[in-house]
Short mmCIF file of C-alpha atoms and ligand atoms in Angstrom, two decimals:
data_model
loop_
_atom_site.label_atom_id
_atom_site.label_comp_id
_atom_site.label_asym_id
_atom_site.label_seq_id
_atom_site.Cartn_x
_atom_site.Cartn_y
_atom_site.Cartn_z
CA UNK D 799 -2.95 10.08 62.98
CA UNK D 800 -0.41 12.09 61.06
CA UNK D 801 1.15 14.87 63.14
CA UNK D 802 1.04 17.84 60.77
CA UNK D 803 2.58 20.31 63.21
CA UNK D 804 5.30 22.34 61.50
CA UNK D 805 8.03 23.80 63.73
CA UNK D 806 8.17 26.97 61.64
CA UNK D 807 4.62 27.67 62.82
CA UNK D 808 5.93 28.39 66.32
CA UNK D 809 6.10 32.11 65.51
CA UNK D 810 2.32 32.43 65.36
CA UNK D 811 1.29 35.99 66.24
CA UNK D 812 -1.15 35.28 69.07
CA UNK D 813 -3.49 32.68 70.54
CA UNK D 814 -6.14 33.33 67.87
CA UNK D 815 -3.61 32.72 65.09
CA UNK D 816 -2.51 29.56 66.87
CA UNK D 817 -6.13 28.36 67.10
CA UNK D 818 -6.61 29.07 63.38
CA UNK D 819 -3.44 27.14 62.55
CA UNK D 820 -4.35 24.08 64.65
CA UNK D 821 -7.92 24.10 63.38
CA UNK D 822 -6.60 23.95 59.83
CA UNK D 823 -4.29 21.04 60.69
CA UNK D 824 -7.29 19.03 61.88
CA UNK D 825 -9.46 20.22 58.98
CA UNK D 826 -6.80 19.09 56.49
CA UNK D 827 -7.26 15.44 57.53
CA UNK D 828 -10.43 13.94 56.03
CA UNK D 829 -10.29 11.02 58.46
CA UNK D 830 -10.93 13.57 61.23
CA UNK D 831 -13.52 15.92 59.79
CA UNK D 832 -15.46 16.20 56.55
CA UNK D 833 -17.30 19.16 55.09
CA UNK D 834 -18.10 21.43 58.00
CA UNK D 835 -17.86 18.81 60.77
CA UNK D 836 -15.81 19.55 63.89
CA UNK D 837 -14.93 22.86 65.50
CA UNK D 838 -12.48 24.60 67.81
CA UNK D 839 -12.18 27.53 70.19
CA UNK D 840 -9.82 29.57 72.31
CA UNK D 841 -10.54 31.74 75.33
CA UNK D 842 -8.92 35.12 75.01
CA UNK D 843 -9.42 38.83 75.61
CA UNK D 844 -11.47 41.04 73.30
CA UNK D 845 -10.53 44.71 73.15
CA UNK D 846 -13.58 46.77 72.33
CA UNK D 847 -13.63 50.23 70.76
CA UNK D 848 -13.88 52.06 74.07
CA UNK D 849 -10.82 50.29 75.42
CA UNK D 850 -12.64 47.75 77.53
CA UNK D 851 -11.03 44.30 77.85
CA UNK D 852 -13.66 41.58 77.75
CA UNK D 853 -12.94 37.91 78.55
CA UNK D 854 -14.12 36.26 75.33
CA UNK D 855 -14.52 32.91 73.64
CA UNK D 856 -13.47 32.77 69.97
CA UNK D 857 -15.35 29.78 68.56
CA UNK D 858 -15.72 28.44 65.02
CA UNK D 859 -18.64 29.99 63.19
CA UNK D 860 -20.97 28.29 60.75
CA UNK D 861 -20.15 28.54 57.06
CA UNK D 862 -16.43 28.06 57.73
CA UNK D 863 -14.62 24.81 57.02
CA UNK D 864 -11.92 23.85 59.51
CA UNK D 865 -9.49 23.26 56.64
CA UNK D 866 -9.63 26.85 55.41
CA UNK D 867 -10.72 28.85 58.45
CA UNK D 868 -9.35 32.33 59.10
CA UNK D 869 -9.49 34.51 62.23
CA UNK D 870 -12.72 36.04 60.89
CA UNK D 871 -14.29 32.58 61.16
CA UNK D 872 -13.79 32.49 64.94
CA UNK D 873 -16.78 34.35 66.38
CA UNK D 874 -16.07 36.42 69.53
CA UNK D 875 -18.53 36.05 72.42
CA UNK D 876 -18.35 37.32 76.04
CA UNK D 877 -17.65 34.38 78.34
CA UNK D 878 -19.78 35.81 81.16
CA UNK D 879 -22.88 35.81 78.98
CA UNK D 880 -22.22 32.23 77.87
CA UNK D 881 -22.05 31.12 81.50
CA UNK D 882 -25.36 32.88 82.19
CA UNK D 883 -26.97 30.90 79.36
CA UNK D 884 -25.39 27.67 80.62
CA UNK D 885 -26.99 28.22 84.01
CA UNK D 886 -30.52 28.09 82.56
CA UNK D 887 -32.54 24.96 83.29
CA UNK D 888 -33.78 24.73 79.76
CA UNK D 889 -33.33 26.56 76.49
CA UNK D 890 -34.58 25.57 73.06
CA UNK D 891 -31.87 25.39 70.42
CA UNK D 892 -33.59 28.14 68.42
CA UNK D 893 -33.57 30.43 71.47
CA UNK D 894 -29.99 29.45 72.21
CA UNK D 895 -28.87 30.34 68.69
CA UNK D 896 -30.73 33.66 68.86
CA UNK D 897 -29.10 34.54 72.19
CA UNK D 898 -25.66 33.55 70.88
CA UNK D 899 -26.18 35.67 67.76
CA UNK D 900 -27.24 38.62 69.92
CA UNK D 901 -24.23 38.20 72.21
CA UNK D 902 -21.60 38.40 69.46
CA UNK D 903 -18.96 41.04 70.15
CA UNK D 904 -18.73 41.65 66.41
CA UNK D 905 -22.10 41.65 64.62
CA UNK D 906 -20.33 40.86 61.34
CA UNK D 907 -18.97 37.59 62.76
CA UNK D 908 -20.68 34.37 61.61
CA UNK D 909 -23.33 32.58 63.64
CA UNK D 910 -21.31 30.62 66.23
CA UNK D 911 -21.18 26.81 66.42
CA UNK D 912 -24.11 24.99 68.02
CA UNK D 913 -21.49 23.52 70.39
CA UNK D 914 -20.49 27.03 71.65
CA UNK D 915 -21.83 26.59 75.19
CA UNK D 916 -19.95 23.31 75.54
CA UNK D 917 -16.72 25.07 74.52
CA UNK D 918 -17.46 27.87 77.00
CA UNK D 919 -17.99 25.38 79.81
CA UNK D 920 -14.74 23.43 79.34
CA UNK D 921 -12.29 24.88 81.85
CA UNK D 922 -9.34 24.89 79.44
CA UNK D 923 -8.25 27.79 77.27
CA UNK D 924 -7.98 25.93 73.99
CA UNK D 925 -10.33 23.26 72.61
CA UNK D 926 -10.21 21.19 69.39
CA UNK D 927 -13.05 18.90 68.32
CA UNK D 928 -13.25 16.34 65.48
CA UNK D 929 -15.55 13.56 64.29
CA UNK D 930 -12.66 11.15 63.73
CA UNK D 931 -13.35 7.91 61.85
CA UNK D 932 -11.43 5.99 64.53
CA UNK D 933 -13.67 7.30 67.33
CA UNK D 934 -16.99 6.75 65.59
CA UNK D 935 -15.70 3.41 64.30
CA UNK D 936 -15.07 2.20 67.83
CA UNK D 937 -18.09 3.77 69.53
CA UNK D 938 -20.72 2.57 67.02
CA UNK D 939 -20.29 -0.98 68.32
CA UNK D 940 -21.81 -2.91 71.24
CA UNK D 941 -18.53 -2.78 73.20
CA UNK D 942 -17.70 0.80 72.24
CA UNK D 943 -17.77 2.37 75.69
CA UNK D 944 -15.65 -0.47 77.15
CA UNK D 945 -13.14 -0.11 74.33
CA UNK D 946 -12.83 3.63 75.03
CA UNK D 947 -12.15 2.86 78.70
CA UNK D 948 -9.56 0.23 77.70
CA UNK D 949 -7.75 2.60 75.33
CA UNK D 950 -7.74 5.77 77.42
CA UNK D 951 -8.20 4.72 81.01
CA UNK D 952 -9.45 7.71 82.99
CA UNK D 953 -7.59 10.31 80.90
CA UNK D 954 -10.77 11.14 79.01
CA UNK D 955 -14.28 11.95 80.08
CA UNK D 956 -16.86 9.75 78.32
CA UNK D 957 -20.23 11.23 77.41
CA UNK D 958 -23.19 9.16 76.17
CA UNK D 959 -24.84 10.36 72.97
CA UNK D 960 -27.03 13.43 73.15
CA UNK D 961 -27.80 15.67 70.22
CA UNK D 962 -25.45 18.69 69.95
CA UNK D 963 -26.94 21.88 71.39
CA UNK D 964 -28.03 23.08 74.81
CA UNK D 965 -28.87 19.61 76.16
CA UNK D 966 -25.40 18.29 75.32
CA UNK D 967 -23.74 21.28 76.99
CA UNK D 968 -25.79 20.60 80.13
CA UNK D 969 -25.03 16.86 80.07
CA UNK D 970 -21.30 17.52 79.74
CA UNK D 971 -21.43 19.69 82.88
CA UNK D 972 -22.87 16.77 84.85
CA UNK D 973 -20.51 14.15 83.43
CA UNK D 974 -17.54 16.47 83.92
CA UNK D 975 -18.31 16.87 87.61
CA UNK D 976 -18.26 13.08 87.99
CA UNK D 977 -15.28 12.12 85.82
CA UNK D 978 -12.85 15.01 85.27
CA UNK D 979 -9.63 15.54 87.22
CA UNK D 980 -6.31 17.35 86.82
CA UNK D 981 -4.99 14.83 84.28
CA UNK D 982 -8.05 14.86 82.01
CA UNK D 983 -6.83 15.64 78.48
CA UNK D 984 -9.82 14.77 76.34
CA UNK D 985 -13.48 13.89 76.11
CA UNK D 986 -15.07 11.17 73.96
CA UNK D 987 -18.65 11.77 72.86
CA UNK D 988 -20.01 8.32 71.99
CA UNK D 989 -21.30 8.05 68.38
CA UNK D 990 -20.06 11.61 67.79
CA UNK D 991 -16.37 12.40 68.18
CA UNK D 992 -13.45 13.63 70.28
CA UNK D 993 -12.64 16.83 72.17
CA UNK D 994 -9.12 17.62 73.36
CA UNK D 995 -8.04 20.67 75.27
CA UNK D 996 -5.13 22.37 76.98
CA UNK D 997 -3.62 25.72 77.93
CA UNK D 998 -2.97 26.49 74.28
CA UNK D 999 -4.11 25.19 70.90
CA UNK D 1000 -0.78 23.47 70.25
CA UNK D 1001 -1.33 21.33 73.34
CA UNK D 1002 -4.93 20.61 72.37
CA UNK D 1003 -3.72 19.59 68.88
CA UNK D 1004 -0.90 17.35 70.22
CA UNK D 1005 -3.39 15.61 72.49
CA UNK D 1006 -5.66 15.07 69.51
CA UNK D 1007 -2.78 13.38 67.69
CA UNK D 1008 -2.00 11.28 70.76
CA UNK D 1009 -5.57 10.14 71.46
CA UNK D 1010 -6.52 9.45 67.85
CA UNK D 1011 -3.29 7.53 67.28
CA UNK D 1012 -4.06 5.38 70.32
CA UNK D 1013 -7.53 4.64 68.91
CA UNK D 1014 -6.09 3.79 65.49
CA UNK D 1015 -3.53 1.43 67.03
CA UNK D 1016 -6.27 -0.29 69.02
CA UNK D 1017 -8.25 -0.70 65.79
CA UNK D 1018 -5.21 -2.14 63.99
CA UNK D 1019 -4.89 -4.77 66.72
CA UNK D 1020 -8.57 -5.65 67.00
CA UNK D 1021 -9.88 -4.96 63.51
CA UNK D 1022 -7.23 -5.04 60.81
CA UNK D 1023 -8.54 -3.43 57.63
CA UNK D 1024 -9.69 -5.80 54.91
CA UNK D 1025 -6.62 -6.70 52.87
CA UNK D 1026 -8.14 -9.41 50.68
CA UNK D 1027 -7.52 -9.38 46.95
CA UNK D 1028 -8.61 -6.42 44.86
CA UNK D 1029 -12.33 -6.77 44.22
CA UNK D 1030 -13.27 -7.48 40.61
CA UNK D 1031 -14.20 -4.69 38.19
CA UNK D 1032 -17.89 -3.90 37.81
CA UNK D 1033 -19.73 -4.81 34.62
CA UNK D 1034 -20.33 -2.08 32.08
CA UNK D 1035 -23.65 -0.36 32.68
CA UNK D 1036 -25.72 1.16 29.89
CA UNK D 1037 -25.63 4.96 30.07
CA UNK D 1038 -29.35 4.91 29.28
CA UNK D 1039 -29.96 2.91 32.48
CA UNK D 1040 -27.95 5.40 34.54
CA UNK D 1041 -29.82 8.32 33.00
CA UNK D 1042 -33.18 6.64 33.61
CA UNK D 1043 -32.34 5.99 37.26
CA UNK D 1044 -31.35 9.64 37.64
CA UNK D 1045 -34.65 10.68 36.07
CA UNK D 1046 -36.58 8.59 38.59
CA UNK D 1047 -34.48 9.84 41.51
CA UNK D 1048 -35.05 13.44 40.40
CA UNK D 1049 -38.77 12.74 40.19
CA UNK D 1050 -38.69 11.40 43.77
CA UNK D 1051 -36.75 14.49 44.86
CA UNK D 1052 -39.17 16.84 43.10
CA UNK D 1053 -36.22 18.59 41.43
CA UNK D 1054 -33.30 17.65 39.19
CA UNK D 1055 -30.42 15.86 40.95
CA UNK D 1056 -26.82 15.52 39.93
CA UNK D 1057 -25.97 11.80 40.25
CA UNK D 1058 -22.38 10.65 40.16
CA UNK D 1059 -21.17 7.09 39.75
CA UNK D 1060 -18.25 5.73 41.81
CA UNK D 1061 -16.53 2.42 41.04
CA UNK D 1062 -13.27 2.64 43.00
CA UNK D 1063 -11.88 -0.23 45.08
CA UNK D 1064 -13.45 0.91 48.38
CA UNK D 1065 -16.87 0.95 46.68
CA UNK D 1066 -16.40 -2.39 44.88
CA UNK D 1067 -15.27 -4.09 48.07
CA UNK D 1068 -18.33 -2.85 49.95
CA UNK D 1069 -21.02 -3.48 47.32
CA UNK D 1070 -19.77 -7.03 46.83
CA UNK D 1071 -20.47 -7.90 50.48
CA UNK D 1072 -23.20 -10.54 50.81
CA UNK D 1073 -24.63 -8.59 53.78
CA UNK D 1074 -24.83 -5.28 51.86
CA UNK D 1075 -28.60 -5.03 52.24
CA UNK D 1076 -28.38 -5.44 56.01
CA UNK D 1077 -25.15 -3.70 57.04
CA UNK D 1078 -25.79 -0.57 54.97
CA UNK D 1079 -29.23 -0.05 56.51
CA UNK D 1080 -28.21 0.52 60.14
CA UNK D 1081 -27.47 4.21 60.04
CA UNK D 1082 -24.73 6.84 59.69
CA UNK D 1083 -21.43 7.05 61.59
CA UNK D 1084 -22.53 10.24 63.30
CA UNK D 1085 -25.93 11.96 63.08
CA UNK D 1086 -24.69 15.12 61.38
CA UNK D 1087 -24.03 13.07 58.21
CA UNK D 1088 -27.78 12.61 57.82
CA UNK D 1089 -28.19 16.04 56.24
CA UNK D 1090 -25.85 14.92 53.43
CA UNK D 1091 -26.50 11.21 52.99
CA UNK D 1092 -29.95 10.61 54.51
CA UNK D 1093 -30.12 8.04 57.29
CA UNK D 1094 -29.48 5.07 55.01
CA UNK D 1095 -28.52 4.51 51.38
CA UNK D 1096 -30.78 2.85 48.82
CA UNK D 1097 -29.71 -0.67 47.87
CA UNK D 1098 -30.57 -1.74 44.32
CA UNK D 1099 -31.15 0.02 41.04
CA UNK D 1100 -34.70 -0.61 39.84
CA UNK D 1101 -37.76 1.64 39.82
CA UNK D 1102 -39.27 -0.73 42.40
CA UNK D 1103 -36.21 -0.33 44.67
CA UNK D 1104 -36.59 3.42 44.44
CA UNK D 1105 -40.32 3.34 45.14
CA UNK D 1106 -39.79 1.18 48.22
CA UNK D 1107 -36.96 3.46 49.41
CA UNK D 1108 -39.20 6.52 49.12
CA UNK D 1109 -42.05 4.70 50.90
CA UNK D 1110 -39.85 3.63 53.79
CA UNK D 1111 -38.50 7.18 54.07
CA UNK D 1112 -42.08 8.45 54.45
CA UNK D 1113 -42.72 5.75 57.09
CA UNK D 1114 -39.61 6.82 59.00
CA UNK D 1115 -40.76 10.45 59.00
CA UNK D 1116 -44.26 9.50 60.16
CA UNK D 1117 -42.93 7.16 62.85
CA UNK D 1118 -40.81 9.92 64.42
CA UNK D 1119 -42.52 13.21 63.61
CA UNK D 1120 -44.03 13.46 67.10
CA UNK D 1121 -40.45 13.90 68.44
CA UNK D 1122 -40.14 17.28 66.73
CA UNK D 1123 -40.88 20.36 68.83
CA UNK D 1124 -42.84 21.98 66.04
CA UNK D 1125 -44.78 20.74 63.05
CA UNK D 1126 -42.27 19.60 60.45
CA UNK D 1127 -41.95 19.91 56.69
CA UNK D 1128 -41.00 16.44 55.37
CA UNK D 1129 -37.93 16.33 53.16
CA UNK D 1130 -38.03 14.57 49.80
CA UNK D 1131 -37.86 10.76 49.68
CA UNK D 1132 -35.04 10.41 47.14
CA UNK D 1133 -31.82 8.68 48.26
CA UNK D 1134 -28.52 10.59 48.29
CA UNK D 1135 -26.43 7.39 48.19
CA UNK D 1136 -27.28 4.32 46.10
CA UNK D 1137 -25.41 1.02 46.45
CA UNK D 1138 -25.69 -1.78 43.93
CA UNK D 1139 -23.41 -4.75 43.19
CA UNK D 1140 -23.34 -3.82 39.49
CA UNK D 1141 -23.57 -0.02 39.58
CA UNK D 1142 -21.18 0.46 42.48
CA UNK D 1143 -22.09 3.62 44.35
CA UNK D 1144 -24.12 6.57 43.12
CA UNK D 1145 -24.06 9.80 45.09
CA UNK D 1146 -26.73 12.42 44.53
CA UNK D 1147 -27.37 16.04 45.38
CA UNK D 1148 -29.12 19.17 44.19
CA UNK D 1149 -25.70 20.39 43.06
CA UNK D 1150 -22.55 18.63 41.93
CA UNK D 1151 -20.91 19.80 45.16
CA UNK D 1152 -23.65 18.18 47.26
CA UNK D 1153 -23.25 14.93 45.31
CA UNK D 1154 -19.51 15.09 45.97
CA UNK D 1155 -19.99 15.70 49.70
CA UNK D 1156 -22.37 12.72 50.00
CA UNK D 1157 -19.75 10.58 48.23
CA UNK D 1158 -16.90 11.80 50.45
CA UNK D 1159 -18.87 10.98 53.57
CA UNK D 1160 -19.90 7.56 52.35
CA UNK D 1161 -16.36 6.72 51.23
CA UNK D 1162 -15.38 7.13 54.88
CA UNK D 1163 -18.45 5.27 56.09
CA UNK D 1164 -17.99 1.99 54.17
CA UNK D 1165 -14.64 0.83 55.63
CA UNK D 1166 -15.76 1.81 59.15
CA UNK D 1167 -18.95 -0.26 58.79
CA UNK D 1168 -17.00 -3.22 57.43
CA UNK D 1169 -14.41 -3.20 60.24
CA UNK D 1170 -17.04 -2.92 62.96
CA UNK D 1171 -19.14 -5.66 61.43
CA UNK D 1172 -16.29 -8.07 60.73
CA UNK D 1173 -14.20 -7.62 63.88
CA UNK D 1174 -15.89 -5.60 66.62
CA UNK D 1175 -19.08 -7.48 67.35
CA UNK D 1176 -21.18 -5.75 64.70
CA UNK D 1177 -21.86 -2.22 63.52
CA UNK D 1178 -24.52 -0.59 65.71
CA UNK D 1179 -25.62 2.94 64.82
CA UNK D 1180 -27.79 5.15 66.98
CA UNK D 1181 -31.55 4.47 66.94
CA UNK D 1182 -33.43 6.04 64.02
CA UNK D 1183 -35.12 8.52 66.36
CA UNK D 1184 -31.78 10.16 67.24
CA UNK D 1185 -30.96 10.48 63.57
CA UNK D 1186 -34.40 11.96 62.89
CA UNK D 1187 -33.83 14.59 65.61
CA UNK D 1188 -30.81 15.92 63.73
CA UNK D 1189 -32.39 15.62 60.29
CA UNK D 1190 -35.49 17.50 61.46
CA UNK D 1191 -33.72 19.79 63.96
CA UNK D 1192 -35.65 23.02 64.38
CA UNK D 1193 -32.78 25.10 63.01
CA UNK D 1194 -32.50 23.01 59.85
CA UNK D 1195 -36.25 23.25 59.38
CA UNK D 1196 -36.10 27.03 59.82
CA UNK D 1197 -33.55 27.18 56.99
CA UNK D 1198 -35.99 25.23 54.82
CA UNK D 1199 -38.86 27.56 55.61
CA UNK D 1200 -36.75 30.54 54.60
CA UNK D 1201 -36.41 28.80 51.29
CA UNK D 1202 -33.26 27.73 49.57
CA UNK D 1203 -31.77 30.12 47.07
CA UNK D 1204 -30.46 27.62 44.56
CA UNK D 1205 -29.77 29.01 41.08
CA UNK D 1206 -32.32 28.38 38.34
CA UNK D 1207 -30.49 25.45 36.69
CA UNK D 1208 -29.33 23.70 39.89
CA UNK D 1209 -29.30 19.93 39.40
CA UNK D 1210 -29.38 20.13 35.61
CA UNK D 1211 -26.59 18.83 33.40
CA UNK D 1212 -25.28 20.47 30.24
CA UNK D 1213 -23.11 18.86 27.56
CA UNK D 1214 -21.16 21.39 25.49
CA UNK D 1215 -18.96 20.53 22.55
CA UNK D 1216 -16.19 22.88 21.53
CA UNK D 1217 -16.09 24.00 25.16
CA UNK D 1218 -12.42 25.03 25.37
CA UNK D 1219 -12.81 28.30 23.51
CA UNK D 1220 -15.10 30.79 21.80
CA UNK D 1221 -18.86 30.32 21.77
CA UNK D 1222 -18.66 26.83 23.35
CA UNK D 1223 -16.65 28.11 26.28
CA UNK D 1224 -19.04 31.05 26.73
CA UNK D 1225 -22.03 28.65 26.69
CA UNK D 1226 -20.34 26.43 29.29
CA UNK D 1227 -19.67 29.49 31.47
CA UNK D 1228 -23.31 30.59 31.11
CA UNK D 1229 -24.61 27.15 32.16
CA UNK D 1230 -22.21 26.94 35.12
CA UNK D 1231 -23.20 30.46 36.12
CA UNK D 1232 -26.85 29.39 36.25
CA UNK D 1233 -26.01 26.49 38.53
CA UNK D 1234 -25.90 23.59 36.02
CA UNK D 1235 -23.22 20.92 36.05
CA UNK D 1236 -21.38 20.90 32.72
CA UNK D 1237 -19.44 18.31 30.77
CA UNK D 1238 -17.33 20.10 28.17
CA UNK D 1239 -15.92 18.28 25.15
CA UNK D 1240 -13.18 19.65 22.96
CA UNK D 1241 -10.34 18.54 20.72
CA UNK D 1242 -8.04 20.76 22.78
CA UNK D 1243 -6.59 19.19 25.93
CA UNK D 1244 -7.06 22.64 27.52
CA UNK D 1245 -10.71 21.74 28.02
CA UNK D 1246 -9.84 19.72 31.13
CA UNK D 1247 -8.78 22.89 32.94
CA UNK D 1248 -11.15 25.33 31.22
CA UNK D 1249 -13.15 25.66 34.46
CA UNK D 1250 -12.70 24.35 38.00
CA UNK D 1251 -14.90 22.96 40.75
CA UNK D 1252 -17.10 19.90 41.13
CA UNK D 1253 -19.70 21.13 38.59
CA UNK D 1254 -17.23 20.94 35.70
CA UNK D 1255 -15.66 18.06 33.83
CA UNK D 1256 -13.64 18.76 30.68
CA UNK D 1257 -13.12 15.80 28.37
CA UNK D 1258 -10.58 16.05 25.51
CA UNK D 1259 -12.10 14.27 22.49
CA UNK D 1260 -12.39 14.68 18.73
CA UNK D 1261 -16.15 14.89 18.20
CA UNK D 1262 -15.79 13.57 14.63
CA UNK D 1263 -14.46 10.30 16.08
CA UNK D 1264 -17.71 8.47 16.84
CA UNK D 1265 -16.43 5.78 19.27
CA UNK D 1266 -14.39 8.38 21.18
CA UNK D 1267 -17.43 10.61 21.31
CA UNK D 1268 -19.56 7.81 22.72
CA UNK D 1269 -16.93 7.24 25.43
CA UNK D 1270 -16.98 10.96 26.23
CA UNK D 1271 -20.75 10.98 26.58
CA UNK D 1272 -20.52 7.91 28.82
CA UNK D 1273 -17.94 9.69 31.00
CA UNK D 1274 -20.25 12.71 31.24
CA UNK D 1275 -23.22 10.56 32.28
CA UNK D 1276 -21.13 8.66 34.86
CA UNK D 1277 -19.99 11.99 36.29
CA UNK D 1278 -23.33 13.80 36.47
CA UNK D 1279 -26.05 11.19 35.80
CA UNK D 1280 -27.49 12.29 32.46
CA UNK D 1281 -27.72 15.15 30.00
CA UNK D 1282 -30.51 17.76 30.05
CA UNK D 1283 -29.07 20.40 27.73
CA UNK D 1284 -26.77 19.88 24.75
CA UNK D 1285 -24.90 22.74 23.09
CA UNK D 1286 -23.26 21.61 19.87
CA UNK D 1287 -20.63 24.21 19.31
CA UNK D 1288 -17.62 22.31 17.96
CA UNK D 1289 -16.78 23.32 14.44
CA UNK D 1290 -13.93 23.38 11.95
CA UNK D 1291 -14.21 26.16 9.42
CA UNK D 1292 -12.30 26.46 6.21
CA UNK D 1293 -11.70 29.76 4.46
CA UNK D 1294 -14.79 31.90 3.86
CA UNK D 1295 -16.17 31.72 0.25
CA UNK D 1296 -19.48 31.48 -1.63
CA UNK D 1297 -21.36 28.21 -1.03
CA UNK D 1298 -21.12 27.27 -4.70
CA UNK D 1299 -17.34 27.35 -4.43
CA UNK D 1300 -17.11 25.17 -1.30
CA UNK D 1301 -15.14 21.98 -1.49
CA UNK D 1302 -17.65 19.21 -0.46
CA UNK D 1303 -14.95 17.42 1.57
CA UNK D 1304 -14.22 20.59 3.53
CA UNK D 1305 -17.95 21.13 4.16
CA UNK D 1306 -18.29 17.60 5.45
CA UNK D 1307 -15.44 18.11 7.94
CA UNK D 1308 -16.96 21.46 9.00
CA UNK D 1309 -20.28 19.80 9.76
CA UNK D 1310 -18.59 16.96 11.59
CA UNK D 1311 -19.92 14.31 9.20
CA UNK D 1312 -17.97 11.24 8.27
CA UNK D 1313 -18.29 9.29 5.07
CA UNK D 1314 -20.09 6.40 6.76
CA UNK D 1315 -22.69 8.87 8.13
CA UNK D 1316 -23.51 9.90 4.58
CA UNK D 1317 -23.41 6.47 2.98
CA UNK D 1318 -25.56 4.23 5.15
CA UNK D 1319 -27.40 1.20 3.83
CA UNK D 1320 -30.64 3.18 3.64
CA UNK D 1321 -29.05 5.34 0.99
ZN1 LIG S 924 -19.38 17.65 66.78
#
């Protein structure tokens, strides 16, 4: 693991600033945490408005990414209250989250992490937690717990998998009493991730570097990454086939999906595996990925493959729905990741950002699966029931019942020509503003940077050049899955004059017509 600590950071103002800094160092490394995974905390003193000094936990709040967190993203809570909650025999996660929200020392602070009580329990001032690829790569195997013992000896506490929340906090208390001692510097949660801690965040961060590096070195020795020749390129796929598959996936989702194609080397290596249909169906690296990727990807590309995927998703929900504490609302049966030896990987989501997140997670998943399968006795994910518990967690279901507030054109794809300036640019902005993903075409190279974010792709192309235009449309479909709305706004206008005086050649250029468009054989 790369040590990102910068000596100039040693003048951090206080322990909260130091926690923010270390949290960002971990968040900046996608092999440690992806898109909202992981969290951190520091125990400190809160000064309230009447001058009282309250022992407080500052813990990462929801809605903040570790990579970009600020002090405002570390929710302050009174430690005493957290210990009172920890002493309860049982507490539903919904009640726990309500009590935590009520206990905030600043009502404007975000809802604190579901792992807050665990942070409060750990008897160290600073705590850093990640879902490192190396840890889930080792612990999702039959010999995972033994490997952890071999790598770390008794320097870490090892906790079997339990879903994050009150039950995990309680389990950690028991395991801690059995295993912890003065030289304990970390805690491995099997199938989940790593906690490190210390008197200050710098120490917790350094121990993270040390423990992850040890895991990576063990992996290098026991499971060298696949270094065989570059996998061959994928065959060209008809854009119509991609668009049709997106249409069917959207139908299965009950709403339009953005579907992005990925054909990089990591993808090609994985989809060319003869055991693709088996290995890919065992489950995610860690259960919190399920919200983004579903439990398993779809393998294949046909309407029949999709129908059978949706049917087996319904079976999975029915098989496990009795585990939920309340009646559940089933999620849609459309895949969020599709793997096919010819297509490569498709990632899907209700927004371009969601499709990107699913792809980022699966890009990390594929090499971990391959290493475990090829060198570590086989990849073994948690049972489907544990994944279901997270997918249908009462808090996630409550969010669903409140109803999503996606913009009106979420999931739709616009193609806009002449998108770098004027009316075209305004149309692209209007579509993006309504939640659509937009592919903008323009002769000007400025189009690439006309807008930012995952919902935009700007493609420099002369729309009067038919082959180049076809390539641009293909690129748009590979990026977003299809085209729902087309705005034809590119135009070249000569000087203004009465129609009768127009030069026919100039008119033809203005309308974007080429000679061979006008003189076809039918003429
Ligand atoms: Zn976690």
